[in-house]
PDB file of C-alpha atoms in Angstrom:
ATOM      1  CA  MET A   1     168.390 131.777  71.984  1.00 80.00           C
ATOM      2  CA  LYS A   2     167.979 133.000  68.423  1.00 93.00           C
ATOM      3  CA  ILE A   3     170.605 135.443  67.149  1.00 96.00           C
ATOM      4  CA  GLU A   4     168.002 138.150  66.541  1.00 92.00           C
ATOM      5  CA  GLN A   5     167.009 137.935  70.220  1.00 95.00           C
ATOM      6  CA  ILE A   6     170.511 138.715  71.496  1.00 97.00           C
ATOM      7  CA  SER A   7     170.441 142.184  73.048  1.00 96.00           C
ATOM      8  CA  THR A   8     174.087 142.993  73.875  1.00 96.00           C
ATOM      9  CA  LEU A   9     177.352 142.917  71.950  1.00 96.00           C
ATOM     10  CA  ALA A  10     179.046 140.993  74.756  1.00 96.00           C
ATOM     11  CA  GLU A  11     176.518 138.191  74.393  1.00 97.00           C
ATOM     12  CA  LEU A  12     176.713 138.288  70.603  1.00 98.00           C
ATOM     13  CA  HIS A  13     180.517 138.150  70.653  1.00 97.00           C
ATOM     14  CA  GLN A  14     180.430 135.185  73.032  1.00 96.00           C
ATOM     15  CA  THR A  15     177.956 133.395  70.767  1.00 97.00           C
ATOM     16  CA  MET A  16     180.134 134.014  67.712  1.00 97.00           C
ATOM     17  CA  ARG A  17     183.259 132.771  69.479  1.00 95.00           C
ATOM     18  CA  GLN A  18     181.477 129.559  70.453  1.00 96.00           C
ATOM     19  CA  CYS A  19     180.033 128.972  66.973  1.00 96.00           C
ATOM     20  CA  THR A  20     180.962 125.702  65.224  1.00 96.00           C
ATOM     21  CA  LEU A  21     178.686 125.885  62.158  1.00 97.00           C
ATOM     22  CA  CYS A  22     181.531 125.991  59.631  1.00 97.00           C
ATOM     23  CA  LEU A  23     183.529 123.301  61.424  1.00 97.00           C
ATOM     24  CA  ASP A  24     180.453 121.071  61.661  1.00 97.00           C
ATOM     25  CA  ALA A  25     179.909 121.528  57.909  1.00 97.00           C
ATOM     26  CA  GLY A  26     183.452 120.363  57.211  1.00 96.00           C
ATOM     27  CA  TYR A  27     185.167 123.692  56.569  1.00 95.00           C
ATOM     28  CA  GLU A  28     188.687 124.003  57.935  1.00 91.00           C
ATOM     29  CA  VAL A  29     188.373 127.324  59.719  1.00 94.00           C
ATOM     30  CA  TYR A  30     190.321 128.482  62.745  1.00 93.00           C
ATOM     31  CA  PRO A  31     188.216 129.941  65.582  1.00 92.00           C
ATOM     32  CA  PRO A  32     187.626 132.013  67.560  1.00 92.00           C
ATOM     33  CA  ALA A  33     185.813 134.868  65.860  1.00 94.00           C
ATOM     34  CA  VAL A  34     187.785 138.127  65.674  1.00 95.00           C
ATOM     35  CA  VAL A  35     185.711 141.307  66.079  1.00 95.00           C
ATOM     36  CA  SER A  36     186.023 144.416  68.229  1.00 96.00           C
ATOM     37  CA  GLY A  37     184.152 147.568  69.090  1.00 96.00           C
ATOM     38  CA  VAL A  38     181.308 149.109  71.028  1.00 95.00           C
ATOM     39  CA  MET A  39     177.607 149.767  70.697  1.00 94.00           C
ATOM     40  CA  GLY A  40     176.818 153.235  69.452  1.00 95.00           C
ATOM     41  CA  ALA A  41     179.903 153.420  67.233  1.00 98.00           C
ATOM     42  CA  LYS A  42     179.450 155.894  64.402  1.00 98.00           C
ATOM     43  CA  ILE A  43     181.646 153.913  61.993  1.00 98.00           C
ATOM     44  CA  MET A  44     181.737 150.186  61.251  1.00 99.00           C
ATOM     45  CA  THR A  45     184.330 148.560  59.011  1.00 98.00           C
ATOM     46  CA  ILE A  46     183.563 145.196  57.389  1.00 98.00           C
ATOM     47  CA  GLY A  47     186.474 143.185  56.038  1.00 96.00           C
ATOM     48  CA  GLN A  48     186.539 139.797  54.301  1.00 95.00           C
ATOM     49  CA  ALA A  49     187.758 137.566  57.149  1.00 95.00           C
ATOM     50  CA  PRO A  50     190.471 137.728  59.796  1.00 94.00           C
ATOM     51  CA  GLY A  51     193.988 136.585  58.938  1.00 91.00           C
ATOM     52  CA  ILE A  52     196.245 134.467  61.091  1.00 90.00           C
ATOM     53  CA  THR A  53     197.900 137.506  62.709  1.00 90.00           C
ATOM     54  CA  GLU A  54     194.446 138.848  63.634  1.00 92.00           C
ATOM     55  CA  VAL A  55     193.636 135.559  65.363  1.00 90.00           C
ATOM     56  CA  GLU A  56     196.943 135.623  67.237  1.00 91.00           C
ATOM     57  CA  ALA A  57     196.543 139.271  68.294  1.00 91.00           C
ATOM     58  CA  LYS A  58     192.760 138.962  68.804  1.00 91.00           C
ATOM     59  CA  ARG A  59     192.060 142.191  66.949  1.00 92.00           C
ATOM     60  CA  PRO A  60     190.950 142.978  63.366  1.00 94.00           C
ATOM     61  CA  PHE A  61     193.326 144.456  60.785  1.00 93.00           C
ATOM     62  CA  ASN A  62     196.343 143.852  62.963  1.00 88.00           C
ATOM     63  CA  ALA A  63     199.135 143.381  60.408  1.00 82.00           C
ATOM     64  CA  GLY A  64     200.219 145.187  57.237  1.00 84.00           C
ATOM     65  CA  SER A  65     196.674 145.481  55.943  1.00 86.00           C
ATOM     66  CA  GLY A  66     195.779 147.312  59.145  1.00 91.00           C
ATOM     67  CA  LYS A  67     198.710 149.688  58.810  1.00 93.00           C
ATOM     68  CA  ARG A  68     197.643 150.613  55.292  1.00 93.00           C
ATOM     69  CA  LEU A  69     193.988 150.940  56.293  1.00 96.00           C
ATOM     70  CA  PHE A  70     194.785 153.307  59.137  1.00 96.00           C
ATOM     71  CA  ASN A  71     197.138 155.302  56.931  1.00 96.00           C
ATOM     72  CA  TRP A  72     194.151 155.862  54.662  1.00 97.00           C
ATOM     73  CA  LEU A  73     191.832 156.708  57.556  1.00 97.00           C
ATOM     74  CA  ALA A  74     194.416 159.100  59.009  1.00 97.00           C
ATOM     75  CA  GLU A  75     193.876 161.228  55.906  1.00 96.00           C
ATOM     76  CA  ALA A  76     190.253 161.547  57.048  1.00 97.00           C
ATOM     77  CA  GLY A  77     191.422 162.691  60.486  1.00 96.00           C
ATOM     78  CA  ILE A  78     190.804 159.302  62.086  1.00 97.00           C
ATOM     79  CA  GLU A  79     193.465 158.146  64.572  1.00 97.00           C
ATOM     80  CA  GLU A  80     193.975 154.399  65.015  1.00 97.00           C
ATOM     81  CA  ASP A  81     193.903 154.184  68.821  1.00 96.00           C
ATOM     82  CA  TRP A  82     190.744 156.298  68.968  1.00 97.00           C
ATOM     83  CA  PHE A  83     189.092 154.227  66.252  1.00 97.00           C
ATOM     84  CA  ARG A  84     189.879 150.892  67.863  1.00 96.00           C
ATOM     85  CA  ALA A  85     188.628 152.121  71.248  1.00 96.00           C
ATOM     86  CA  THR A  86     185.408 153.779  70.122  1.00 97.00           C
ATOM     87  CA  GLN A  87     184.310 152.363  66.755  1.00 98.00           C
ATOM     88  CA  TYR A  88     183.508 148.870  65.424  1.00 98.00           C
ATOM     89  CA  MET A  89     185.441 146.404  63.265  1.00 98.00           C
ATOM     90  CA  THR A  90     184.108 143.123  61.928  1.00 98.00           C
ATOM     91  CA  ALA A  91     184.154 140.935  58.813  1.00 97.00           C
ATOM     92  CA  VAL A  92     181.871 139.020  56.468  1.00 98.00           C
ATOM     93  CA  THR A  93     183.052 135.777  58.079  1.00 98.00           C
ATOM     94  CA  LYS A  94     184.330 135.771  61.617  1.00 97.00           C
ATOM     95  CA  CYS A  95     187.048 133.088  61.791  1.00 96.00           C
ATOM     96  CA  TYR A  96     190.351 132.695  59.974  1.00 95.00           C
ATOM     97  CA  PRO A  97     189.627 130.603  56.839  1.00 95.00           C
ATOM     98  CA  GLY A  98     193.165 129.276  56.428  1.00 92.00           C
ATOM     99  CA  ARG A  99     195.474 129.514  53.448  1.00 90.00           C
ATOM    100  CA  GLN A 100     194.564 128.846  49.844  1.00 87.00           C
ATOM    101  CA  PRO A 101     195.511 125.315  48.716  1.00 84.00           C
ATOM    102  CA  SER A 102     198.193 126.900  46.531  1.00 82.00           C
ATOM    103  CA  GLY A 103     199.648 128.571  49.616  1.00 74.00           C
ATOM    104  CA  SER A 104     199.424 132.039  48.063  1.00 76.00           C
ATOM    105  CA  GLY A 105     197.297 134.137  50.357  1.00 82.00           C
ATOM    106  CA  ASP A 106     194.326 133.337  52.552  1.00 89.00           C
ATOM    107  CA  ARG A 107     191.404 131.280  51.310  1.00 93.00           C
ATOM    108  CA  VAL A 108     188.303 133.231  50.278  1.00 94.00           C
ATOM    109  CA  PRO A 109     185.344 132.060  52.383  1.00 97.00           C
ATOM    110  CA  THR A 110     182.763 130.068  50.434  1.00 97.00           C
ATOM    111  CA  ARG A 111     179.183 131.198  49.914  1.00 97.00           C
ATOM    112  CA  ALA A 112     178.083 128.654  52.519  1.00 98.00           C
ATOM    113  CA  GLU A 113     180.488 130.049  55.123  1.00 98.00           C
ATOM    114  CA  GLN A 114     179.301 133.558  54.338  1.00 98.00           C
ATOM    115  CA  GLU A 115     175.697 132.476  54.847  1.00 98.00           C
ATOM    116  CA  PHE A 116     176.540 130.851  58.183  1.00 98.00           C
ATOM    117  CA  CYS A 117     177.961 134.185  59.390  1.00 98.00           C
ATOM    118  CA  ARG A 118     175.398 136.491  57.792  1.00 98.00           C
ATOM    119  CA  PRO A 119     172.953 136.496  60.743  1.00 98.00           C
ATOM    120  CA  TYR A 120     175.811 137.514  63.033  1.00 98.00           C
ATOM    121  CA  LEU A 121     176.730 140.442  60.791  1.00 98.00           C
ATOM    122  CA  ALA A 122     173.102 141.514  60.515  1.00 98.00           C
ATOM    123  CA  ARG A 123     172.759 141.530  64.299  1.00 98.00           C
ATOM    124  CA  GLU A 124     176.047 143.403  64.720  1.00 98.00           C
ATOM    125  CA  ILE A 125     174.727 146.148  62.457  1.00 98.00           C
ATOM    126  CA  GLU A 126     171.404 146.256  64.321  1.00 98.00           C
ATOM    127  CA  LEU A 127     173.045 146.495  67.748  1.00 98.00           C
ATOM    128  CA  VAL A 128     175.855 148.902  66.852  1.00 98.00           C
ATOM    129  CA  ASP A 129     173.591 151.020  64.621  1.00 98.00           C
ATOM    130  CA  PRO A 130     176.445 152.793  62.780  1.00 98.00           C
ATOM    131  CA  GLN A 131     175.951 155.888  60.654  1.00 98.00           C
ATOM    132  CA  ILE A 132     178.781 154.907  58.284  1.00 98.00           C
ATOM    133  CA  ILE A 133     179.681 151.423  57.044  1.00 99.00           C
ATOM    134  CA  ILE A 134     183.027 150.959  55.291  1.00 99.00           C
ATOM    135  CA  PRO A 135     183.110 147.629  53.437  1.00 99.00           C
ATOM    136  CA  ILE A 136     186.740 146.768  52.680  1.00 97.00           C
ATOM    137  CA  GLY A 137     187.550 144.530  49.728  1.00 95.00           C
ATOM    138  CA  ARG A 138     185.458 142.903  47.031  1.00 96.00           C
ATOM    139  CA  LEU A 139     183.716 140.351  49.253  1.00 97.00           C
ATOM    140  CA  ALA A 140     182.443 142.931  51.743  1.00 98.00           C
ATOM    141  CA  ILE A 141     181.651 145.439  49.009  1.00 98.00           C
ATOM    142  CA  SER A 142     179.448 142.853  47.268  1.00 98.00           C
ATOM    143  CA  LEU A 143     177.079 143.033  50.243  1.00 98.00           C
ATOM    144  CA  TYR A 144     176.073 146.502  49.067  1.00 98.00           C
ATOM    145  CA  PHE A 145     177.076 146.873  45.410  1.00 98.00           C
ATOM    146  CA  PRO A 146     176.374 144.631  42.377  1.00 96.00           C
ATOM    147  CA  ARG A 147     179.119 142.077  41.758  1.00 94.00           C
ATOM    148  CA  LYS A 148     179.155 142.970  38.062  1.00 96.00           C
ATOM    149  CA  LEU A 149     180.554 146.434  38.794  1.00 97.00           C
ATOM    150  CA  LYS A 150     184.312 146.948  38.691  1.00 96.00           C
ATOM    151  CA  LEU A 151     186.072 148.407  41.711  1.00 97.00           C
ATOM    152  CA  THR A 152     186.934 151.438  39.590  1.00 96.00           C
ATOM    153  CA  GLU A 153     183.179 152.059  39.312  1.00 98.00           C
ATOM    154  CA  ILE A 154     182.633 151.712  43.061  1.00 98.00           C
ATOM    155  CA  ILE A 155     185.582 153.139  44.999  1.00 98.00           C
ATOM    156  CA  GLY A 156     185.143 156.877  45.459  1.00 98.00           C
ATOM    157  CA  THR A 157     181.342 156.616  45.551  1.00 98.00           C
ATOM    158  CA  GLN A 158     178.824 156.295  48.348  1.00 98.00           C
ATOM    159  CA  LYS A 159     175.244 155.173  48.729  1.00 98.00           C
ATOM    160  CA  GLN A 160     172.712 155.398  51.522  1.00 98.00           C
ATOM    161  CA  ILE A 161     170.923 152.249  52.676  1.00 97.00           C
ATOM    162  CA  GLU A 162     168.424 152.303  55.534  1.00 95.00           C
ATOM    163  CA  GLY A 163     169.819 155.625  56.704  1.00 96.00           C
ATOM    164  CA  ARG A 164     173.450 154.465  56.737  1.00 98.00           C
ATOM    165  CA  TRP A 165     176.168 155.736  54.424  1.00 98.00           C
ATOM    166  CA  ILE A 166     178.065 152.963  52.649  1.00 99.00           C
ATOM    167  CA  ILE A 167     181.556 154.088  51.564  1.00 99.00           C
ATOM    168  CA  PRO A 168     183.685 151.236  50.172  1.00 98.00           C
ATOM    169  CA  LEU A 169     187.458 150.889  50.212  1.00 98.00           C
ATOM    170  CA  PRO A 170     189.613 148.330  48.362  1.00 96.00           C
ATOM    171  CA  HIS A 171     191.304 145.521  50.244  1.00 91.00           C
ATOM    172  CA  SER A 172     194.267 147.028  52.071  1.00 87.00           C
ATOM    173  CA  SER A 173     196.373 143.869  51.927  1.00 78.00           C
ATOM    174  CA  GLY A 174     199.882 144.112  50.551  1.00 69.00           C
ATOM    175  CA  ALA A 175     198.997 141.156  48.314  1.00 71.00           C
ATOM    176  CA  SER A 176     196.559 143.385  46.437  1.00 78.00           C
ATOM    177  CA  ARG A 177     197.960 145.415  43.572  1.00 83.00           C
ATOM    178  CA  TRP A 178     194.797 147.415  43.014  1.00 89.00           C
ATOM    179  CA  HIS A 179     195.839 150.289  45.276  1.00 87.00           C
ATOM    180  CA  GLN A 180     199.302 150.506  43.702  1.00 87.00           C
ATOM    181  CA  THR A 181     198.291 152.437  40.572  1.00 93.00           C
ATOM    182  CA  GLU A 182     197.956 156.222  40.672  1.00 95.00           C
ATOM    183  CA  SER A 183     194.496 156.290  39.085  1.00 96.00           C
ATOM    184  CA  ASN A 184     193.199 153.880  41.713  1.00 95.00           C
ATOM    185  CA  ARG A 185     194.922 155.782  44.519  1.00 96.00           C
ATOM    186  CA  GLU A 186     193.009 158.849  43.366  1.00 97.00           C
ATOM    187  CA  LEU A 187     189.753 156.901  43.781  1.00 97.00           C
ATOM    188  CA  ILE A 188     190.843 155.961  47.298  1.00 97.00           C
ATOM    189  CA  ARG A 189     191.505 159.633  48.050  1.00 97.00           C
ATOM    190  CA  GLN A 190     187.976 160.413  46.862  1.00 98.00           C
ATOM    191  CA  ALA A 191     186.585 157.725  49.183  1.00 98.00           C
ATOM    192  CA  ILE A 192     188.585 159.093  52.113  1.00 98.00           C
ATOM    193  CA  ALA A 193     187.254 162.575  51.379  1.00 98.00           C
ATOM    194  CA  LEU A 194     183.707 161.201  51.576  1.00 98.00           C
ATOM    195  CA  ILE A 195     184.463 159.543  54.916  1.00 98.00           C
ATOM    196  CA  LYS A 196     186.053 162.732  56.232  1.00 97.00           C
ATOM    197  CA  GLY A 197     183.015 164.732  55.183  1.00 97.00           C
ATOM    198  CA  HIS A 198     180.712 162.566  57.280  1.00 96.00           C
ATOM    199  CA  VAL A 199     183.092 162.357  60.252  1.00 92.00           C
ATOM    200  CA  THR A 200     183.550 166.118  60.472  1.00 89.00           C
ATOM    201  CA  SER A 201     179.902 166.996  59.808  1.00 80.00           C
ATOM    202  CA  ASN A 202     178.745 165.842  63.253  1.00 67.00           C
TER     203      ASN A 202
END
């Protein structure tokens, strides 16, 4: 069955978890896919790719990056347990990509790996039909904003695409230093205010 013909999230998730496209192409990824959430969720987050702790726990944003993300979302009145139970969390690529050859941080998925996963992400968006999409980190943000723009030109802004509000956040990993400067934290606060405005308006 073609991906665009899949009609339920349960079936889509099963298909993603059985996918071997990256492995067959020679990429050293670590299945299974890590996604969570329900159809009809108002908010969808899109990260870069799951980390090793996400694979072990079988849930997105499980470690320190998740703690920071939900600290940010708490400022918008969003509680973690509620969000995980009722909203949707996914990533540009679905499996853990492994460490960088240098050993410093996780490997960034290649363009080919991103393309292998793109139909899955497109179908997730179609089935969930979120009102708000929060791309987290440069890779996810580049799905909606030009790569040439700096994060300082993007974070704290929003755009509407096909009736959905796109409100980006920086990568919440502790390895990122972007969110450690006060001027950038102010941009994050502006982004959170935008998210809060949409969450509380309905």
